[in-house]
């Protein structure tokens, strides 16, 4: 059973990951893999779009923590977009929003990163 | 009938599981396994039963049982014991049709060679000759490796797999080669489909932390033996009661057995003590007296203490630090205490910290997580610690201890009796739903989708329901990951009434209570330093009331969400 999808897009120098479905360990691994590949290719700005995410579990959160941690270490930028109320609360609770700026839409996040 | 036979009750699902594993070995798909539990839960009785069943069954698999609990003079002594025991069992298996009954005695080492020659087993001779050669040149490592590799070599040569059932694996720690542990040598022989291992031992936390990583357990299933149910405890008590000629209040035994955490070993000890105490066990007060007496100066206390100073000449109880260390933990009321705080408060010298922590962990008395210490979540252990502190630190006598502890224990025992008749979840005027989920990847989504529908009866707002979903997902994952349930299922019970949604997630595996630990981690540590371990903290944050309850078998996580939550 596969309840998770991730699509990768690029707007200018910003890499956009659109995640969909249930973000658990398997989904987290998939996002992390794409993120690492993009970093290796030299990309430095990222947006993760949660608009179509149905559920996130704690292990999925751990992978996001790993990504945010990597962006801090390497001086990269990451933004989260389209968070539901509960996911925004969840991210705040685990400290993710301290280090990743959140925006309602991808357009605003991309604008922010362009000027960053 | 011997006591060991009488004390083996039920365990049908575990035996069925192991028989399935045996068939997989025969089919060439055998894997190494870990089998762990708290002390006294009946692993040895189960493994001996398993060995007997496999020995006499029409199955092309040779079961070999070996316990590390023997005392060995040196590594050669151990190596020879290991070889003699293994080869004896292999040879006897080949002759089983000629044997009149189970439990044949092992052959002597010299007799083995003759027997091997008689049976024309070249490979057995080679194993024995290799051992003798290693001994001649005084190469202990070569000798041990020869013994460890022997099952795989023999199985392949005789074209019949061997299942190495290795019991009391925690005792491996005491076996050394040039002053170093030998556990890592087993890594060279695991993952052989010809001779897989079933490693069994205790206590779970110590094994998971110290021994399992050395054995590369990430590639193995770790199964945890559940406590017996209250009904099974009663069955066991009735059998043993007849055996020991005891007068018992059968209607109370289920309550006492629940108090004893479903631990058959503890019940057996207690019934043996009862036999010495006029043979009557008829009331809560009598149970309390015999139980506390046993912890104070009897079999139960000695059993726990023997785990502490196995093979050591010095008695750790005589050290004042030991008792003050435990006393400090008791005062914390069971919650985690930073090790540094304890060290400071009892003025414990730095060089004594790690040996003391290791000693207590190895005995299964405390758990250490990220530099924090807590007493293990075991009522018997906590009672033992309290008795110990009263006995040695406060110099109280047994009568005074019984007097002081009786009230609280009696209240608890009465509560257990009532609890059985009035489960917390099922109240009048509420709707009930239940699910049985297989432990599969993403089966928690089935629970959460059921919840979406069930929650419509609750009058909870959308945000509250979303929070319950997060908690439920985590609870299901937690039960799946930590229970080590043999039946590979979890149960979810919902009870809903206007404004209140109650959920129980139950597994039939090993009891655990990490809520407090996890919540502390999530609040105090840098979130970016932690990769895992958020699940229970999230549950606590998302729900209004969360508590772990010890089920008759396994653990039950009870959680509630209310319409008018007190949480901000």
PDB file of N, CA, C and O in Angstrom, chain A residues 2-37:
ATOM      1  N   UNK A   2       0.587   2.179  -0.876  1.00  0.00           N
ATOM      2  CA  UNK A   2       1.391   3.392  -0.910  1.00  0.00           C
ATOM      3  C   UNK A   2       0.439   4.574  -0.831  1.00  0.00           C
ATOM      4  O   UNK A   2      -0.383   4.800  -1.711  1.00  0.00           O
ATOM      5  N   UNK A   3       0.544   5.293   0.267  1.00  0.00           N
ATOM      6  CA  UNK A   3      -0.361   6.412   0.484  1.00  0.00           C
ATOM      7  C   UNK A   3       0.360   7.746   0.420  1.00  0.00           C
ATOM      8  O   UNK A   3      -0.089   8.722   1.014  1.00  0.00           O
ATOM      9  N   UNK A   4       1.507   7.749  -0.232  1.00  0.00           N
ATOM     10  CA  UNK A   4       2.288   8.978  -0.263  1.00  0.00           C
ATOM     11  C   UNK A   4       2.860   9.229  -1.657  1.00  0.00           C
ATOM     12  O   UNK A   4       3.281   8.300  -2.343  1.00  0.00           O
ATOM     13  N   UNK A   5       2.836  10.501  -2.051  1.00  0.00           N
ATOM     14  CA  UNK A   5       3.464  10.899  -3.317  1.00  0.00           C
ATOM     15  C   UNK A   5       4.230  12.189  -3.088  1.00  0.00           C
ATOM     16  O   UNK A   5       3.839  13.020  -2.262  1.00  0.00           O
ATOM     17  N   UNK A   6       5.298  12.365  -3.848  1.00  0.00           N
ATOM     18  CA  UNK A   6       5.988  13.646  -3.807  1.00  0.00           C
ATOM     19  C   UNK A   6       6.349  14.033  -5.246  1.00  0.00           C
ATOM     20  O   UNK A   6       6.841  13.210  -6.021  1.00  0.00           O
ATOM     21  N   UNK A   7       6.058  15.279  -5.580  1.00  0.00           N
ATOM     22  CA  UNK A   7       6.399  15.784  -6.917  1.00  0.00           C
ATOM     23  C   UNK A   7       7.403  16.916  -6.748  1.00  0.00           C
ATOM     24  O   UNK A   7       7.293  17.722  -5.818  1.00  0.00           O
ATOM     25  N   UNK A   8       8.387  16.954  -7.657  1.00  0.00           N
ATOM     26  CA  UNK A   8       9.413  17.997  -7.568  1.00  0.00           C
ATOM     27  C   UNK A   8       9.248  18.988  -8.718  1.00  0.00           C
ATOM     28  O   UNK A   8       8.994  18.599  -9.854  1.00  0.00           O
ATOM     29  N   UNK A   9       9.382  20.262  -8.394  1.00  0.00           N
ATOM     30  CA  UNK A   9       9.232  21.325  -9.387  1.00  0.00           C
ATOM     31  C   UNK A   9      10.329  22.352  -9.121  1.00  0.00           C
ATOM     32  O   UNK A   9      10.971  22.325  -8.071  1.00  0.00           O
ATOM     33  N   UNK A  10      10.519  23.270 -10.072  1.00  0.00           N
ATOM     34  CA  UNK A  10      11.528  24.319  -9.846  1.00  0.00           C
ATOM     35  C   UNK A  10      10.970  25.659 -10.321  1.00  0.00           C
ATOM     36  O   UNK A  10      10.402  25.750 -11.415  1.00  0.00           O
ATOM     37  N   UNK A  11      11.100  26.669  -9.482  1.00  0.00           N
ATOM     38  CA  UNK A  11      10.699  28.026  -9.881  1.00  0.00           C
ATOM     39  C   UNK A  11      11.895  28.934  -9.658  1.00  0.00           C
ATOM     40  O   UNK A  11      12.263  29.227  -8.514  1.00  0.00           O
ATOM     41  N   UNK A  12      12.541  29.324 -10.740  1.00  0.00           N
ATOM     42  CA  UNK A  12      13.792  30.089 -10.623  1.00  0.00           C
ATOM     43  C   UNK A  12      14.832  29.207  -9.975  1.00  0.00           C
ATOM     44  O   UNK A  12      15.031  28.060 -10.391  1.00  0.00           O
ATOM     45  N   UNK A  13      15.448  29.722  -8.899  1.00  0.00           N
ATOM     46  CA  UNK A  13      16.451  28.892  -8.213  1.00  0.00           C
ATOM     47  C   UNK A  13      15.863  28.176  -6.996  1.00  0.00           C
ATOM     48  O   UNK A  13      16.588  27.658  -6.154  1.00  0.00           O
ATOM     49  N   UNK A  14      14.540  28.158  -6.924  1.00  0.00           N
ATOM     50  CA  UNK A  14      13.886  27.510  -5.769  1.00  0.00           C
ATOM     51  C   UNK A  14      13.350  26.126  -6.179  1.00  0.00           C
ATOM     52  O   UNK A  14      12.654  25.991  -7.185  1.00  0.00           O
ATOM     53  N   UNK A  15      13.699  25.125  -5.380  1.00  0.00           N
ATOM     54  CA  UNK A  15      13.186  23.762  -5.612  1.00  0.00           C
ATOM     55  C   UNK A  15      11.929  23.581  -4.759  1.00  0.00           C
ATOM     56  O   UNK A  15      11.925  23.884  -3.561  1.00  0.00           O
ATOM     57  N   UNK A  16      10.898  23.070  -5.411  1.00  0.00           N
ATOM     58  CA  UNK A  16       9.594  22.927  -4.754  1.00  0.00           C
ATOM     59  C   UNK A  16       9.247  21.440  -4.636  1.00  0.00           C
ATOM     60  O   UNK A  16       9.250  20.720  -5.638  1.00  0.00           O
ATOM     61  N   UNK A  17       8.995  20.979  -3.422  1.00  0.00           N
ATOM     62  CA  UNK A  17       8.526  19.599  -3.227  1.00  0.00           C
ATOM     63  C   UNK A  17       7.055  19.653  -2.833  1.00  0.00           C
ATOM     64  O   UNK A  17       6.716  20.232  -1.788  1.00  0.00           O
ATOM     65  N   UNK A  18       6.200  19.032  -3.642  1.00  0.00           N
ATOM     66  CA  UNK A  18       4.770  19.000  -3.306  1.00  0.00           C
ATOM     67  C   UNK A  18       4.461  17.609  -2.759  1.00  0.00           C
ATOM     68  O   UNK A  18       4.510  16.621  -3.501  1.00  0.00           O
ATOM     69  N   UNK A  19       4.165  17.555  -1.457  1.00  0.00           N
ATOM     70  CA  UNK A  19       3.932  16.250  -0.836  1.00  0.00           C
ATOM     71  C   UNK A  19       2.427  15.990  -0.724  1.00  0.00           C
ATOM     72  O   UNK A  19       1.640  16.914  -0.554  1.00  0.00           O
ATOM     73  N   UNK A  20       2.080  14.711  -0.793  1.00  0.00           N
ATOM     74  CA  UNK A  20       0.658  14.366  -0.856  1.00  0.00           C
ATOM     75  C   UNK A  20       0.401  13.041  -0.140  1.00  0.00           C
ATOM     76  O   UNK A  20       1.166  12.085  -0.305  1.00  0.00           O
ATOM     77  N   UNK A  21      -0.653  12.978   0.670  1.00  0.00           N
ATOM     78  CA  UNK A  21      -1.052  11.712   1.310  1.00  0.00           C
ATOM     79  C   UNK A  21      -0.572  11.610   2.746  1.00  0.00           C
ATOM     80  O   UNK A  21      -0.743  12.541   3.527  1.00  0.00           O
ATOM     81  N   UNK A  22       0.051  10.462   3.100  1.00  0.00           N
ATOM     82  CA  UNK A  22       0.435  10.158   4.485  1.00  0.00           C
ATOM     83  C   UNK A  22       1.954  10.226   4.598  1.00  0.00           C
ATOM     84  O   UNK A  22       2.660   9.377   4.051  1.00  0.00           O
ATOM     85  N   UNK A  23       2.435  11.231   5.307  1.00  0.00           N
ATOM     86  CA  UNK A  23       3.883  11.392   5.460  1.00  0.00           C
ATOM     87  C   UNK A  23       4.327  10.601   6.692  1.00  0.00           C
ATOM     88  O   UNK A  23       4.203  11.065   7.827  1.00  0.00           O
ATOM     89  N   UNK A  24       4.847   9.404   6.432  1.00  0.00           N
ATOM     90  CA  UNK A  24       5.372   8.569   7.525  1.00  0.00           C
ATOM     91  C   UNK A  24       6.844   8.281   7.249  1.00  0.00           C
ATOM     92  O   UNK A  24       7.509   9.072   6.572  1.00  0.00           O
ATOM     93  N   UNK A  25       7.365   7.176   7.746  1.00  0.00           N
ATOM     94  CA  UNK A  25       8.778   6.866   7.541  1.00  0.00           C
ATOM     95  C   UNK A  25       9.108   6.697   6.055  1.00  0.00           C
ATOM     96  O   UNK A  25      10.133   7.196   5.577  1.00  0.00           O
ATOM     97  N   UNK A  26       8.217   6.016   5.342  1.00  0.00           N
ATOM     98  CA  UNK A  26       8.494   5.761   3.918  1.00  0.00           C
ATOM     99  C   UNK A  26       8.472   7.071   3.125  1.00  0.00           C
ATOM    100  O   UNK A  26       9.360   7.349   2.315  1.00  0.00           O
ATOM    101  N   UNK A  27       7.432   7.874   3.389  1.00  0.00           N
ATOM    102  CA  UNK A  27       7.320   9.165   2.710  1.00  0.00           C
ATOM    103  C   UNK A  27       8.480  10.078   3.076  1.00  0.00           C
ATOM    104  O   UNK A  27       9.054  10.773   2.236  1.00  0.00           O
ATOM    105  N   UNK A  28       8.820  10.059   4.373  1.00  0.00           N
ATOM    106  CA  UNK A  28       9.919  10.894   4.849  1.00  0.00           C
ATOM    107  C   UNK A  28      11.222  10.551   4.142  1.00  0.00           C
ATOM    108  O   UNK A  28      11.976  11.436   3.741  1.00  0.00           O
ATOM    109  N   UNK A  29      11.450   9.260   3.994  1.00  0.00           N
ATOM    110  CA  UNK A  29      12.678   8.815   3.307  1.00  0.00           C
ATOM    111  C   UNK A  29      12.721   9.321   1.872  1.00  0.00           C
ATOM    112  O   UNK A  29      13.764   9.737   1.366  1.00  0.00           O
ATOM    113  N   UNK A  30      11.538   9.274   1.241  1.00  0.00           N
ATOM    114  CA  UNK A  30      11.454   9.694  -0.159  1.00  0.00           C
ATOM    115  C   UNK A  30      11.790  11.192  -0.303  1.00  0.00           C
ATOM    116  O   UNK A  30      12.552  11.588  -1.181  1.00  0.00           O
ATOM    117  N   UNK A  31      11.197  11.995   0.586  1.00  0.00           N
ATOM    118  CA  UNK A  31      11.457  13.443   0.539  1.00  0.00           C
ATOM    119  C   UNK A  31      12.931  13.718   0.837  1.00  0.00           C
ATOM    120  O   UNK A  31      13.590  14.512   0.159  1.00  0.00           O
ATOM    121  N   UNK A  32      13.448  13.035   1.837  1.00  0.00           N
ATOM    122  CA  UNK A  32      14.846  13.255   2.237  1.00  0.00           C
ATOM    123  C   UNK A  32      15.795  12.913   1.073  1.00  0.00           C
ATOM    124  O   UNK A  32      16.767  13.625   0.826  1.00  0.00           O
ATOM    125  N   UNK A  33      15.457  11.842   0.378  1.00  0.00           N
ATOM    126  CA  UNK A  33      16.292  11.405  -0.757  1.00  0.00           C
ATOM    127  C   UNK A  33      16.327  12.488  -1.846  1.00  0.00           C
ATOM    128  O   UNK A  33      17.390  12.859  -2.349  1.00  0.00           O
ATOM    129  N   UNK A  34      15.134  13.008  -2.177  1.00  0.00           N
ATOM    130  CA  UNK A  34      15.055  14.055  -3.206  1.00  0.00           C
ATOM    131  C   UNK A  34      15.779  15.316  -2.758  1.00  0.00           C
ATOM    132  O   UNK A  34      16.478  15.970  -3.539  1.00  0.00           O
ATOM    133  N   UNK A  35      15.609  15.639  -1.463  1.00  0.00           N
ATOM    134  CA  UNK A  35      16.250  16.835  -0.913  1.00  0.00           C
ATOM    135  C   UNK A  35      17.775  16.710  -1.005  1.00  0.00           C
ATOM    136  O   UNK A  35      18.469  17.618  -1.479  1.00  0.00           O
ATOM    137  N   UNK A  36      18.300  15.554  -0.589  1.00  0.00           N
ATOM    138  CA  UNK A  36      19.752  15.351  -0.609  1.00  0.00           C
ATOM    139  C   UNK A  36      20.301  15.423  -2.027  1.00  0.00           C
ATOM    140  O   UNK A  36      21.384  15.965  -2.267  1.00  0.00           O
ATOM    141  N   UNK A  37      19.522  14.866  -2.955  1.00  0.00           N
ATOM    142  CA  UNK A  37      19.955  14.873  -4.365  1.00  0.00           C
ATOM    143  C   UNK A  37      20.031  16.315  -4.868  1.00  0.00           C
ATOM    144  O   UNK A  37      21.016  16.719  -5.504  1.00  0.00           O
TER     145      UNK A  37
END
